[in-house]
Each structure stands twice: as C-alpha cells, then as structure tokens.
Amino acid sequence: MTKSLVFGHKNPDTDTICSAIAYAELKKAQRQDIEAVRLGEINSETAFVLDYFKIEAPRLVETVANEVKTVSLVDHNEKQQSVADIADVTVVEVIDHHRIANFETADPLYYRAEPVGCTATILFKMFQEKGIEISKTTAGLMLSAIISDTLLYQSPTCTPEDKEIAEKLAAIAGVETATYGLEMLKAGADVTTKTVPELLLDAKEFEMGGSKVEIAQINVVDEKDVLIRQTEVEAEMSKRIADKGLDLYLFVITNILTNDSVAIALGSKTDKVEAAYGVVFAANVAPLAGVVSRKKQVVPILTEIFAK
C-alpha cells in the first residue's frame, strides 16, 4: 500500500492540526496508509489542546514530494497557503470550509467544501457516513477545532450544525464545552510570553484583484497587550511586505471577550481596508467593531473591494 500524507495550511491553527489528525484516523480505519503532518509551528492554543488530550503534534515537514506521490488537504485549498512543492504531488482529496481559489488539478478528485464554521464539522459527518466510530481522544480534538474556529459559537461563521455536532463530540469526549472551551481560548489568547513572530503566526496570504494580501489574526483578552508592542510588530510586518512583495499586510487583533477587533495595516493598499469598513487609520491602527472572523468578515469584503 502506497503511503500518503494529509495536512492543513501553513501557520497552522487548531482546526488545521486537529482535522489532519482526525482525517488520518478516518482513513486508517478504512485501511489506508496515511500520516498527518504539519506545515508550521504549533500555536499556544493548539499546544493546550494536544497536551490536554495527551496527543503528540504531527511531524513538521517543509516539502512532501520527496516522501509521497499523493496528498490530501484539510482546512485549505489555495496553493499559496499550502506546502511549497504542492505542484509536484497529486492532490487526491480536499476537505475544506473556505472559499475556493487558485486551485486546479490534472485529474478528478474527491472535493468536499461546505459553508460551515469548521473543517471538523464536515469530518464528523464523514465518520458517520462511513459508520466509523470516533475515539474519545479524536472527539476531543474535533470539538476543540470547532470551539476554536467558532470562538465558542460566538463567531458569525458558526452554524447550527457546528454547534449540534460540537455537543455530540463533547459527549463522546466527556468534556463540558463551556468550561473547557473558555479555558482553551484563554490559553491561546495569552500573549504575554509570545515573540513578535508568534503574534503573527496565524497568517494567510491571499490574491485579491491582482494584489498580494497577507492577513494575520490573533485572539486576545486585551488588545493593549499587543498594541504596546506596535513598533516591533510593524517592523516585522514591513519585513514580510518587502520579502513577499505584498501590497497589504493586515493584522487583526480580536478580543474574545468583547467580540470586537483592532487592526494594524501597512502597505500601499491600506486605503482598501478603510473603504471596506468605513474607518480611517490613525498611526496605522483602526477599530473593526464586531469583526471576529477572517474567513467571513475580512476576506470576502476585501476581495470585493480589491475587485473594484
């Protein structure tokens, strides 16, 4: 049997890591030789989850074509968010809940994209459809992914299906959702010991109307904990703009207690953000009231603005 790999996007978040692990369990139950791997460092929230459920982090890889001929993608499809040599392998399956962009294959594949809050929500249904039991540990990981992506059901990306499935997973995992979820989110929102690159760890690159845009996001309990380091943060953002030839770098700092965000923006296209949200940047900072979701409240509106 030929081995394959499954992974999520670069700069992995909790959904990316936990869904890759869950996907591998699903496929192994179907007697497939597959390994979950990751394309970046584990963030503090995901580290909390893996430690809580006593699971080792997937192996870190930089390339995959040197190991396998086929791969599966979870939680992403855009090539700039994937492994560096994605063009040198065959993608056989994609399980995702984001927009579809910059993606094409030479051969048919299984592609499942649903407008839900989390990849793990889709994977739960795949386990059910195949009649495969979800282990207690994997249920905990999948629950954590949904809590993370929906901000404990507070994000506008959250659907009734996400919540219903999360509670089923909580029952399997033996976890009280509200207590565990808040503890998990707070673990990820503690920025006091993070380096500047760690503050910008959850970053995704997008093509919008011919422009290159990178959007980073971090959850906090007090945005001042990040803003006091604005000079350092902007220096790193400027470096990434230069290194990648970006037109815009947007850093969204989301308060999980108030469900509002503050943005820092640099680059030649910051006016696009002002137009999108009706704000004016002062010292490169502007409030984004009610914005908590990059997927639903940032990427779509900016994509539309850049297309004009």
Short mmCIF file of C-alpha atoms in Angstrom, two decimals, residues 4-9 19-20 22-35 64 68-78 82-83 86 89-97 100 103-114 119 122-127 129-130 132:
data_model
loop_
_atom_site.label_atom_id
_atom_site.label_comp_id
_atom_site.label_asym_id
_atom_site.label_seq_id
_atom_site.Cartn_x
_atom_site.Cartn_y
_atom_site.Cartn_z
CA SER A 4 0.06 9.33 1.62
CA LEU A 5 0.13 12.49 3.75
CA VAL A 6 -2.60 14.83 4.98
CA PHE A 7 -2.04 18.38 6.15
CA GLY A 8 -3.67 21.76 6.59
CA HIS A 9 -2.43 25.23 5.73
CA SER A 19 -8.63 17.97 11.45
CA ALA A 20 -5.48 16.49 9.93
CA ALA A 22 -8.93 13.21 12.65
CA TYR A 23 -8.76 12.72 8.88
CA ALA A 24 -5.83 10.33 9.30
CA GLU A 25 -7.82 8.32 11.86
CA LEU A 26 -10.77 8.12 9.47
CA LYS A 27 -8.62 6.90 6.60
CA LYS A 28 -6.66 4.44 8.73
CA ALA A 29 -9.96 2.90 9.78
CA GLN A 30 -10.50 2.33 6.06
CA ARG A 31 -7.11 0.57 5.88
CA GLN A 32 -5.27 3.40 4.17
CA ASP A 33 -1.63 4.18 4.91
CA ILE A 34 -1.69 7.89 5.73
CA GLU A 35 0.10 10.23 8.13
CA VAL A 64 6.28 16.38 0.61
CA VAL A 68 4.96 10.62 -1.23
CA LYS A 69 3.19 10.92 -4.57
CA THR A 70 -0.28 11.73 -3.24
CA VAL A 71 -1.58 14.07 -0.54
CA SER A 72 -4.89 15.18 0.96
CA LEU A 73 -5.65 18.72 2.09
CA VAL A 74 -7.75 19.81 5.03
CA ASP A 75 -8.80 23.33 6.02
CA HIS A 76 -7.39 25.00 2.90
CA ASN A 77 -7.13 24.79 -0.87
CA GLU A 78 -5.27 27.92 -2.03
CA SER A 82 -0.10 25.06 1.11
CA VAL A 83 3.18 23.17 1.07
CA ILE A 86 2.28 21.16 -3.84
CA VAL A 89 2.33 15.82 -5.93
CA THR A 90 -1.20 14.69 -6.74
CA VAL A 91 -3.96 16.02 -4.52
CA VAL A 92 -6.50 13.22 -4.15
CA GLU A 93 -8.87 14.73 -1.59
CA VAL A 94 -9.77 18.13 -0.14
CA ILE A 95 -11.96 18.72 2.92
CA ASP A 96 -12.45 22.44 3.48
CA HIS A 97 -14.79 25.22 4.57
CA ILE A 100 -12.05 28.07 -3.47
CA PHE A 103 -6.82 25.54 -7.15
CA GLU A 104 -6.82 23.13 -10.07
CA THR A 105 -5.83 19.53 -10.67
CA ALA A 106 -4.99 17.42 -13.72
CA ASP A 107 -7.18 14.53 -12.56
CA PRO A 108 -10.54 14.17 -10.82
CA LEU A 109 -10.50 14.10 -7.03
CA TYR A 110 -12.82 13.99 -4.05
CA TYR A 111 -13.54 17.59 -3.08
CA ARG A 112 -15.82 18.41 -0.18
CA ALA A 113 -16.35 22.03 0.77
CA GLU A 114 -19.24 23.10 2.96
CA THR A 119 -13.46 21.50 8.89
CA ILE A 122 -17.50 18.10 7.92
CA LEU A 123 -15.23 15.30 9.12
CA PHE A 124 -17.75 14.31 11.80
CA LYS A 125 -20.31 13.72 9.05
CA MET A 126 -17.78 11.68 7.06
CA PHE A 127 -17.18 9.42 10.08
CA GLU A 129 -21.42 8.28 6.70
CA LYS A 130 -18.75 5.58 6.78
CA ILE A 132 -16.72 4.58 11.73
#
